[in-house]
mmCIF file of C-alpha atoms in Angstrom:
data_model
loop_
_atom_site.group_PDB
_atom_site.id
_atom_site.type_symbol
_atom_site.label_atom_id
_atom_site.label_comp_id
_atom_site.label_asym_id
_atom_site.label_seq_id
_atom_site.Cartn_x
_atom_site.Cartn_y
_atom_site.Cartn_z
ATOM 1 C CA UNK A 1 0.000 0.000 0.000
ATOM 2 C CA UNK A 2 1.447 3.781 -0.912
ATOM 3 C CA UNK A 3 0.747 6.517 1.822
ATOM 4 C CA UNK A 4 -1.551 9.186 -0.312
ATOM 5 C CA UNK A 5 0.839 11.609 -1.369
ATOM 6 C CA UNK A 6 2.474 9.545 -3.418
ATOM 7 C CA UNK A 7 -0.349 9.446 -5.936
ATOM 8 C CA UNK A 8 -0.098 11.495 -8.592
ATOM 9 C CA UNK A 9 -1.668 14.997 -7.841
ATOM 10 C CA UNK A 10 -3.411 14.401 -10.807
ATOM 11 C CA UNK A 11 -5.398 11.461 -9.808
ATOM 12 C CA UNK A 12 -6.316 13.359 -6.240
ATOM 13 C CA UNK A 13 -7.744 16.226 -8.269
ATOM 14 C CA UNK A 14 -10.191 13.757 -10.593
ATOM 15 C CA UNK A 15 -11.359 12.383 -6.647
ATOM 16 C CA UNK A 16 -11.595 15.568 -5.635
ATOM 17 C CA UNK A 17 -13.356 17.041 -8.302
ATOM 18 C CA UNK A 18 -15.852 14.260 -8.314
ATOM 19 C CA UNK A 19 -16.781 14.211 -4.340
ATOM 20 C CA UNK A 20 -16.845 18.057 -4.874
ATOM 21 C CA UNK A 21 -19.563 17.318 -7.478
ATOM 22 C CA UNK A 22 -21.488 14.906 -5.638
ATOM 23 C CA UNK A 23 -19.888 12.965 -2.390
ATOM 24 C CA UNK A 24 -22.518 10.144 -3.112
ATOM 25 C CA UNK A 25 -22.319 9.903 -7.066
ATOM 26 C CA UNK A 26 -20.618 7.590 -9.141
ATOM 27 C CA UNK A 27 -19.359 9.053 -12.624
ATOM 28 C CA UNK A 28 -21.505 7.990 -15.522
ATOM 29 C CA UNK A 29 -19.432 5.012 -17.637
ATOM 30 C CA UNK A 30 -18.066 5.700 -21.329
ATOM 31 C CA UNK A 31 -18.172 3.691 -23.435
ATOM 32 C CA UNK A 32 -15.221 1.081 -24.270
ATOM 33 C CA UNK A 33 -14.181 -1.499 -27.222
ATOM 34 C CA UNK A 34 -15.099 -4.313 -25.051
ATOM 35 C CA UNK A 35 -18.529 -4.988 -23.645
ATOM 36 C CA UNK A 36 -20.144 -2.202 -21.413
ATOM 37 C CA UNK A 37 -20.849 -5.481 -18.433
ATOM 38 C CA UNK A 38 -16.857 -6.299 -18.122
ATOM 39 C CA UNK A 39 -16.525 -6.157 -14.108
ATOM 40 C CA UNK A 40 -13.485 -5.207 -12.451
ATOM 41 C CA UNK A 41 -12.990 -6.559 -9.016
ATOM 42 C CA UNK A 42 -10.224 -4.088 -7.334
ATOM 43 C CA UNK A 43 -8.656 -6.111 -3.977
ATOM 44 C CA UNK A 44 -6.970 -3.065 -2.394
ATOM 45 C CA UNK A 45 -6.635 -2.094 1.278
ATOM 46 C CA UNK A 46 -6.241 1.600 1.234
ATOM 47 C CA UNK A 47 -9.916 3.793 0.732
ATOM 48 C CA UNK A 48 -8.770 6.387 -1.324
ATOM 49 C CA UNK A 49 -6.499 4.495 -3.861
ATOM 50 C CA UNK A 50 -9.290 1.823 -4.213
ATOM 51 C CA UNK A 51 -11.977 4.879 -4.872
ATOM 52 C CA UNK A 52 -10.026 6.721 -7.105
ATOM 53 C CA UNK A 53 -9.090 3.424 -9.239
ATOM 54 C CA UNK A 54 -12.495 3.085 -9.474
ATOM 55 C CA UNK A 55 -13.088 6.516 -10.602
ATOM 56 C CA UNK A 56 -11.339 5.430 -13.237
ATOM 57 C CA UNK A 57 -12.512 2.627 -14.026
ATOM 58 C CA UNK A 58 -16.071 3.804 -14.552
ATOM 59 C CA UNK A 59 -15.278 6.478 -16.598
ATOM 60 C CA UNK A 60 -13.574 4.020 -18.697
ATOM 61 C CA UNK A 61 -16.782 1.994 -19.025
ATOM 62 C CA UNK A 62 -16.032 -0.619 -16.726
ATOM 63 C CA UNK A 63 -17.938 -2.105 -13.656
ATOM 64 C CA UNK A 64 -15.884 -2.086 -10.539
ATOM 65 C CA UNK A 65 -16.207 -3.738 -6.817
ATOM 66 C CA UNK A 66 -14.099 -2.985 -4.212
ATOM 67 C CA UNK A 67 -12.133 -5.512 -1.535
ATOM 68 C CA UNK A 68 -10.624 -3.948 1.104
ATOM 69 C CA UNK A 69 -8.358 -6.969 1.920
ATOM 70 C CA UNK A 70 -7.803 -10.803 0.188
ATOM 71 C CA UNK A 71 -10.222 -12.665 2.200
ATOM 72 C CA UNK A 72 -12.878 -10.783 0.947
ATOM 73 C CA UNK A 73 -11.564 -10.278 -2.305
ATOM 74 C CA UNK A 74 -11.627 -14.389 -2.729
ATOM 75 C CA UNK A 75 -15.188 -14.503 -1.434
ATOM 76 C CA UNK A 76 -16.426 -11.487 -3.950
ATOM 77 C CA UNK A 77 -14.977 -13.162 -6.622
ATOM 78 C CA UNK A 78 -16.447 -16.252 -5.730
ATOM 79 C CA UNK A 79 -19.820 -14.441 -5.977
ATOM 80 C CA UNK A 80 -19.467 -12.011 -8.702
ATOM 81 C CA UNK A 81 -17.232 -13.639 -10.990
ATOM 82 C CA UNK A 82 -15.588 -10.577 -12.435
ATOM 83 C CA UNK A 83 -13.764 -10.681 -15.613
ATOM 84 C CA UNK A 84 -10.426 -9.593 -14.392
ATOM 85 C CA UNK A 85 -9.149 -8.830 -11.389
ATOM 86 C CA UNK A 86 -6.313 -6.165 -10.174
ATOM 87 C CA UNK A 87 -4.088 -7.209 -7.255
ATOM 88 C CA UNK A 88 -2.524 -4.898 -4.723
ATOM 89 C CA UNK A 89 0.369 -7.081 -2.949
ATOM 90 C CA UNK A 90 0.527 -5.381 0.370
ATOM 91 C CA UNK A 91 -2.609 -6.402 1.940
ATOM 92 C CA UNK A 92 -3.882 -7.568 5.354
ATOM 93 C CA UNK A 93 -4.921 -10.631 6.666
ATOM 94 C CA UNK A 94 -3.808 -12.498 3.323
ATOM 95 C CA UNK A 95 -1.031 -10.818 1.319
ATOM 96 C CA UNK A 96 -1.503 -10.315 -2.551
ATOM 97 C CA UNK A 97 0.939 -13.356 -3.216
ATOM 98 C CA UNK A 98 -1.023 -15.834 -1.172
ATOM 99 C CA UNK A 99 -4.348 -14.169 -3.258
ATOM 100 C CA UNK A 100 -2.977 -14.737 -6.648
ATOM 101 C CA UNK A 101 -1.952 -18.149 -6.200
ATOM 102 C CA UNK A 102 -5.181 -18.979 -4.564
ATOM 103 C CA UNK A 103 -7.229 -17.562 -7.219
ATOM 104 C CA UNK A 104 -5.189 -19.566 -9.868
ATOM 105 C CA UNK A 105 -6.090 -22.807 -7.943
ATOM 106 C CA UNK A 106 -9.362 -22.439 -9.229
ATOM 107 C CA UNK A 107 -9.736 -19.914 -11.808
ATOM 108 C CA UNK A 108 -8.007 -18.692 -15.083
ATOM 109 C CA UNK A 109 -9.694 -15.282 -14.749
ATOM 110 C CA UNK A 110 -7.168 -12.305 -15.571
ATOM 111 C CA UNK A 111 -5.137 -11.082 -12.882
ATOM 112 C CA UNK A 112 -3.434 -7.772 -13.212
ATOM 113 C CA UNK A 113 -1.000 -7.191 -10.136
ATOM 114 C CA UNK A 114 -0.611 -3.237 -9.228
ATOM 115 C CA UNK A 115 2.443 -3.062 -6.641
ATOM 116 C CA UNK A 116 4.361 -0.292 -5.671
ATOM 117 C CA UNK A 117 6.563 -2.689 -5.607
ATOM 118 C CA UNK A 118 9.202 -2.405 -8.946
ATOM 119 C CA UNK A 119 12.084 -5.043 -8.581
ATOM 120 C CA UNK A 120 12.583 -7.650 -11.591
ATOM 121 C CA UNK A 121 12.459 -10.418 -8.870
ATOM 122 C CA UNK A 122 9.076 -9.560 -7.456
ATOM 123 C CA UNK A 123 7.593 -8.743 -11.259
ATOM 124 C CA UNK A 124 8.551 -12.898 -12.253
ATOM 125 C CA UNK A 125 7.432 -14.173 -8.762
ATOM 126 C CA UNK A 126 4.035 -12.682 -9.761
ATOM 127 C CA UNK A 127 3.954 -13.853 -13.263
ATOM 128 C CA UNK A 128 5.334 -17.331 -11.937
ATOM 129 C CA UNK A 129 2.248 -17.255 -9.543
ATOM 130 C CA UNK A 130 0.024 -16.639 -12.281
ATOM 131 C CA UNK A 131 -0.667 -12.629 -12.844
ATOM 132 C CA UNK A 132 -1.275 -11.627 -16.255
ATOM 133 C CA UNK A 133 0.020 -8.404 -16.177
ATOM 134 C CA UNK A 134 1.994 -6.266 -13.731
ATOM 135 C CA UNK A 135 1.598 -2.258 -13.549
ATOM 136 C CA UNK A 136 3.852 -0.316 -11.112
ATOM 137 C CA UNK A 137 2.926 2.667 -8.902
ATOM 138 C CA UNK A 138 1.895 5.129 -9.302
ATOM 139 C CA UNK A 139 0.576 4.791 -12.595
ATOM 140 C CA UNK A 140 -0.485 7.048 -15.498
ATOM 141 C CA UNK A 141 -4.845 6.695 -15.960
ATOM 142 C CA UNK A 142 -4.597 5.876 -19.584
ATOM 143 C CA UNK A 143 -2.061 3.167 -19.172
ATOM 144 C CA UNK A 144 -4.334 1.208 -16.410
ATOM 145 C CA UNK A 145 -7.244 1.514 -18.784
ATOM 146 C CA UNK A 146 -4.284 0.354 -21.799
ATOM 147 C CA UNK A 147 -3.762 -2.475 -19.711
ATOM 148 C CA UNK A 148 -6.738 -3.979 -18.576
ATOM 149 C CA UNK A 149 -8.644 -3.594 -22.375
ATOM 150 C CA UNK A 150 -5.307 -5.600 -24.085
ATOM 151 C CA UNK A 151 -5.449 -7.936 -21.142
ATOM 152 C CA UNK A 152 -9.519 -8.657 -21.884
ATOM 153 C CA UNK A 153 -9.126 -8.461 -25.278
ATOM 154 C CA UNK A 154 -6.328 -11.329 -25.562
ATOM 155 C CA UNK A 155 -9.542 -13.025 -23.173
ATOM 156 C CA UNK A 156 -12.037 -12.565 -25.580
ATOM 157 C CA UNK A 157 -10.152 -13.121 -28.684
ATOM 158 C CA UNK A 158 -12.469 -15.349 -30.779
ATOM 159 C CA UNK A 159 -10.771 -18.882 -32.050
ATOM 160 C CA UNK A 160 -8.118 -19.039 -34.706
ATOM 161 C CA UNK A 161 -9.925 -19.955 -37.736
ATOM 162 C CA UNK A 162 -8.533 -22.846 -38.225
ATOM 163 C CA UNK A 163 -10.219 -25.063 -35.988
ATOM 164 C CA UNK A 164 -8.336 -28.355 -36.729
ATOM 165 C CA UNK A 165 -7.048 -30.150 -33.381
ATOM 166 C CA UNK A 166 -3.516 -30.730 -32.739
ATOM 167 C CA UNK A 167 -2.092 -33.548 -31.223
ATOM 168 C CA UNK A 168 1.303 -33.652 -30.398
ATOM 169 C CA UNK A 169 3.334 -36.712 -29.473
ATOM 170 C CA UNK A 170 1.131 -39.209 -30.580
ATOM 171 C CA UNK A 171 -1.919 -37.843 -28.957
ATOM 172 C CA UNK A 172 -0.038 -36.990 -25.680
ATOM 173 C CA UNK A 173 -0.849 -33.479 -25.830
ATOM 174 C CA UNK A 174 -3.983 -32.251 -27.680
ATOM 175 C CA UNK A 175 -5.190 -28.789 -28.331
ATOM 176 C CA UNK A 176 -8.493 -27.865 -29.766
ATOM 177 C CA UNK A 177 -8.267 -23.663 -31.183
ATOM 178 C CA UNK A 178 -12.132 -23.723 -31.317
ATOM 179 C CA UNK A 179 -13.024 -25.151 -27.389
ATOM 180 C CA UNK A 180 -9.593 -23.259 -26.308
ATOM 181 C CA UNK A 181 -9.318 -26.838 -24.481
ATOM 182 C CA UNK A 182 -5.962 -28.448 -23.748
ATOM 183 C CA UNK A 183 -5.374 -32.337 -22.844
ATOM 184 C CA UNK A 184 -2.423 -33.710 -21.986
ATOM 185 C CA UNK A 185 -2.358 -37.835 -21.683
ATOM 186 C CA UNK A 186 -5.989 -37.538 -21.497
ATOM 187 C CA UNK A 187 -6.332 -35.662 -18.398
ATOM 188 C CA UNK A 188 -7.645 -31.697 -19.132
ATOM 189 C CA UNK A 189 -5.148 -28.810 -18.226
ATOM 190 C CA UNK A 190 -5.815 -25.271 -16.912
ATOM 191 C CA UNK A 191 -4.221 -22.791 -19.023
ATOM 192 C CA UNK A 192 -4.462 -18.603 -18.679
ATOM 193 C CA UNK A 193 -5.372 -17.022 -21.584
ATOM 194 C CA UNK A 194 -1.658 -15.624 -21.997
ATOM 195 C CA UNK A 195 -0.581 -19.227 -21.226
ATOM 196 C CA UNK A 196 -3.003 -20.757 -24.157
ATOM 197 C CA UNK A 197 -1.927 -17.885 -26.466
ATOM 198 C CA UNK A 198 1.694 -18.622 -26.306
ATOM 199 C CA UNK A 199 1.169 -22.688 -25.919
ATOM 200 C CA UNK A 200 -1.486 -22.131 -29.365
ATOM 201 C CA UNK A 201 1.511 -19.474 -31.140
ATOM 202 C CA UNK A 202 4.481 -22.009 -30.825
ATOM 203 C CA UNK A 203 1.967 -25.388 -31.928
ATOM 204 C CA UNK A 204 1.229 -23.456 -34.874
ATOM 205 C CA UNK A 205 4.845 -22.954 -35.844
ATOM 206 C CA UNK A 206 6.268 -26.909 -34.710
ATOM 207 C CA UNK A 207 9.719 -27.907 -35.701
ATOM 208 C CA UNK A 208 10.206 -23.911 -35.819
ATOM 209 C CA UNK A 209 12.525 -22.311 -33.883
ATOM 210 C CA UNK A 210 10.517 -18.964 -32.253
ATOM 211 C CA UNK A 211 12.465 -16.280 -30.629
ATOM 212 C CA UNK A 212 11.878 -15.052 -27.359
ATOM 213 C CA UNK A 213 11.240 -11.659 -29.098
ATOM 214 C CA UNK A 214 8.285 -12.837 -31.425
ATOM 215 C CA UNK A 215 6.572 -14.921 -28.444
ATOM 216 C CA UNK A 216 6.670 -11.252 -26.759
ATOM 217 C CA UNK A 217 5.168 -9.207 -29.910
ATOM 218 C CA UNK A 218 2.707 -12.082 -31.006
ATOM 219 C CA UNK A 219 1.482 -12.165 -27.357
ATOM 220 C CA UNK A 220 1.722 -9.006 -26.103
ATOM 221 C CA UNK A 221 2.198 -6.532 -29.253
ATOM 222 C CA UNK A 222 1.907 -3.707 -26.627
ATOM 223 C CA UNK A 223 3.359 -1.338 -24.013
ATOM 224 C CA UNK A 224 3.853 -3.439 -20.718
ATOM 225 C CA UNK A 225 5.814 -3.925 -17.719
ATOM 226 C CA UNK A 226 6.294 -7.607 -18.692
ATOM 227 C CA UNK A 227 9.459 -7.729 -20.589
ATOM 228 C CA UNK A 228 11.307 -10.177 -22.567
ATOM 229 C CA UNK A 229 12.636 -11.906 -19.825
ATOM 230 C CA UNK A 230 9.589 -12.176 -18.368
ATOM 231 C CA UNK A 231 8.401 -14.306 -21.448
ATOM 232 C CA UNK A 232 11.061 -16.966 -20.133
ATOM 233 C CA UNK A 233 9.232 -17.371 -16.913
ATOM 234 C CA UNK A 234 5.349 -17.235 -18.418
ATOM 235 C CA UNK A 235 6.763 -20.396 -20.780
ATOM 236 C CA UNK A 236 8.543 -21.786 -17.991
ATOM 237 C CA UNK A 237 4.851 -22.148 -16.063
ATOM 238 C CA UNK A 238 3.702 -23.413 -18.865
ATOM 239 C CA UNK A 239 6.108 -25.713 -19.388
ATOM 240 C CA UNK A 240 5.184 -27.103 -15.556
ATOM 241 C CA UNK A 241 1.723 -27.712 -16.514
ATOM 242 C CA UNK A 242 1.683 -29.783 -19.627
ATOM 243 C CA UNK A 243 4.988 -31.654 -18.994
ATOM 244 C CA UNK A 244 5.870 -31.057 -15.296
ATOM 245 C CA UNK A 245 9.463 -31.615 -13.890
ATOM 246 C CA UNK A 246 10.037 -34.472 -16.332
ATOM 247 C CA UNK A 247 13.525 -34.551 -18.152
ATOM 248 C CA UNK A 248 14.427 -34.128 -20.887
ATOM 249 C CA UNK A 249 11.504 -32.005 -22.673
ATOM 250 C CA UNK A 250 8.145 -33.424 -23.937
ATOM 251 C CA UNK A 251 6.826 -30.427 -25.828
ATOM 252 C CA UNK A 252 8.444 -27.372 -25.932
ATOM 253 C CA UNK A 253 12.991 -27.268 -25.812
ATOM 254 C CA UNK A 254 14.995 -24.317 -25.513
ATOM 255 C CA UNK A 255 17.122 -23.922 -27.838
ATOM 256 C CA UNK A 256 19.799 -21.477 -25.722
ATOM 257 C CA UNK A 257 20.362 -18.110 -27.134
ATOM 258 C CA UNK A 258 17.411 -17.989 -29.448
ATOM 259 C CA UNK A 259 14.162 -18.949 -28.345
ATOM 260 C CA UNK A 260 12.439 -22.130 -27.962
ATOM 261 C CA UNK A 261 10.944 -24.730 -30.320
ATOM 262 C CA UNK A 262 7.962 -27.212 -30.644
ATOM 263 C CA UNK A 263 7.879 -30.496 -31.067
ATOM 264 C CA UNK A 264 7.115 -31.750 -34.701
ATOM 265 C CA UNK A 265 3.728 -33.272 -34.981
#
């Protein structure tokens, strides 16, 4: 949690402004390019930052509810199912670590972690826990609403047209474009959507060797605090849940220095 004056003054005057105009009134929502019910469920212990997140938020055209801590932010999502979450990291009762990796237990809902919190180690622990996106504070308006439309977007992209299933490894692995379904030795597997993106971009390309650098455009293709090291760890987690710790490589092998590269079908 930041103390208030770190905010940017710009952010205080848009709260001010609006309790000035009406202490109990919520701005009216723009419009957006995604659907006007996408819900935003803000976990966030500190009043004002929550509030004025939410300000923001609903002018951008988004629902919002607020959790003041993680406990309640697992129950509301639990009841609302939102369609992406953002993650403070210094919370009470339940820190935002302990949230996200409970939330990926039993959902593959977006999860975009907003930390004061800036070092390269704590950025991969969150995307190795499961966060989709990671957005330090304080933070410009237009880049949180940047952030969370690419994030749903890459969520609501519609199947790649072609729907043919893969099977890798004679039928070992399976992937199905149209369901957005993944099998591996028969048993399903829980992918995020940036996890099924990158899995889907490097099937499509087997034998091929992909650089780190085109996962990271194909993917991403936009300003972000993930970076291309970063990619290493998303494929890494990837990696864990359609081969596990097994040695050497079922699906996807590094080739060092490059990139990585799919098995042939």
């Amino acid at each position: 949690m930041l103390p208030c004056w770190v905010l940017p003054v710009w952010l205080l005057l848009i709260y001010s402004y609006s309790s000035a105009r009406d202490p109990g009134a919520r701005p009216t929502s723009a419009p957006h390019s995604l659907n006007m019910a996408e819900t935003v469920l803000v976990i966030e212990d500190d009043p004002l930052q929550a509030d004025v997140i939410r300000l923001l938020l609903e002018h951008g055209g988004f629902q919002s509810v607020w959790a003041i801590d993680g406990v309640e932010g697992l129950r509301k999502l639990y009841e609302i199912q939102p369609d992406l979450v953002l993650l403070d990291l210094m919370l009470p009762n339940m820190d935002g670590w302990e949230v996200c990796r409970r939330i990926r237990e039993m959902s593959t809902i977006p999860i975009i972690i907003v930390s004061s919190r800036k070092s390269d180690e704590e950025k991969i622990k969150g995307l190795r826990l499961g966060a989709d996106d990671y957005l330090i504070k304080p933070f410009n308006p237009q880049e949180l609403a940047a952030r969370i439309s690419a994030v749903l977007r890459r969520t609501h992209l519609p199947p790649p047209t072609k729907n043919t299933v893969l099977r890798f490894a004679g039928g070992d692995l399976i992937i199905d474009p149209s369901s957005f379904t993944v099998m591996v030795d028969s048993q399903p597997v829980e992918l995020t959507p940036t996890e099924h993106r990158i899995l889907l971009y490097l099937a499509e390309h087997p034998g091929q060797v992909i650089s780190i650098e085109d996962i990271f455009t194909s993917v991403w293709g936009y300003e972000t605090d993930v970076n291309l090291n970063n990619v290493k760890w998303y494929v890494w987690r990837l990696r864990q849940k359609i081969e596990g710790d097994t040695e050497p490589a079922r699906f996807i092998f590094t080739e060092r220095g490059v990139g990585y590269r799919f098995t042939v079908v």
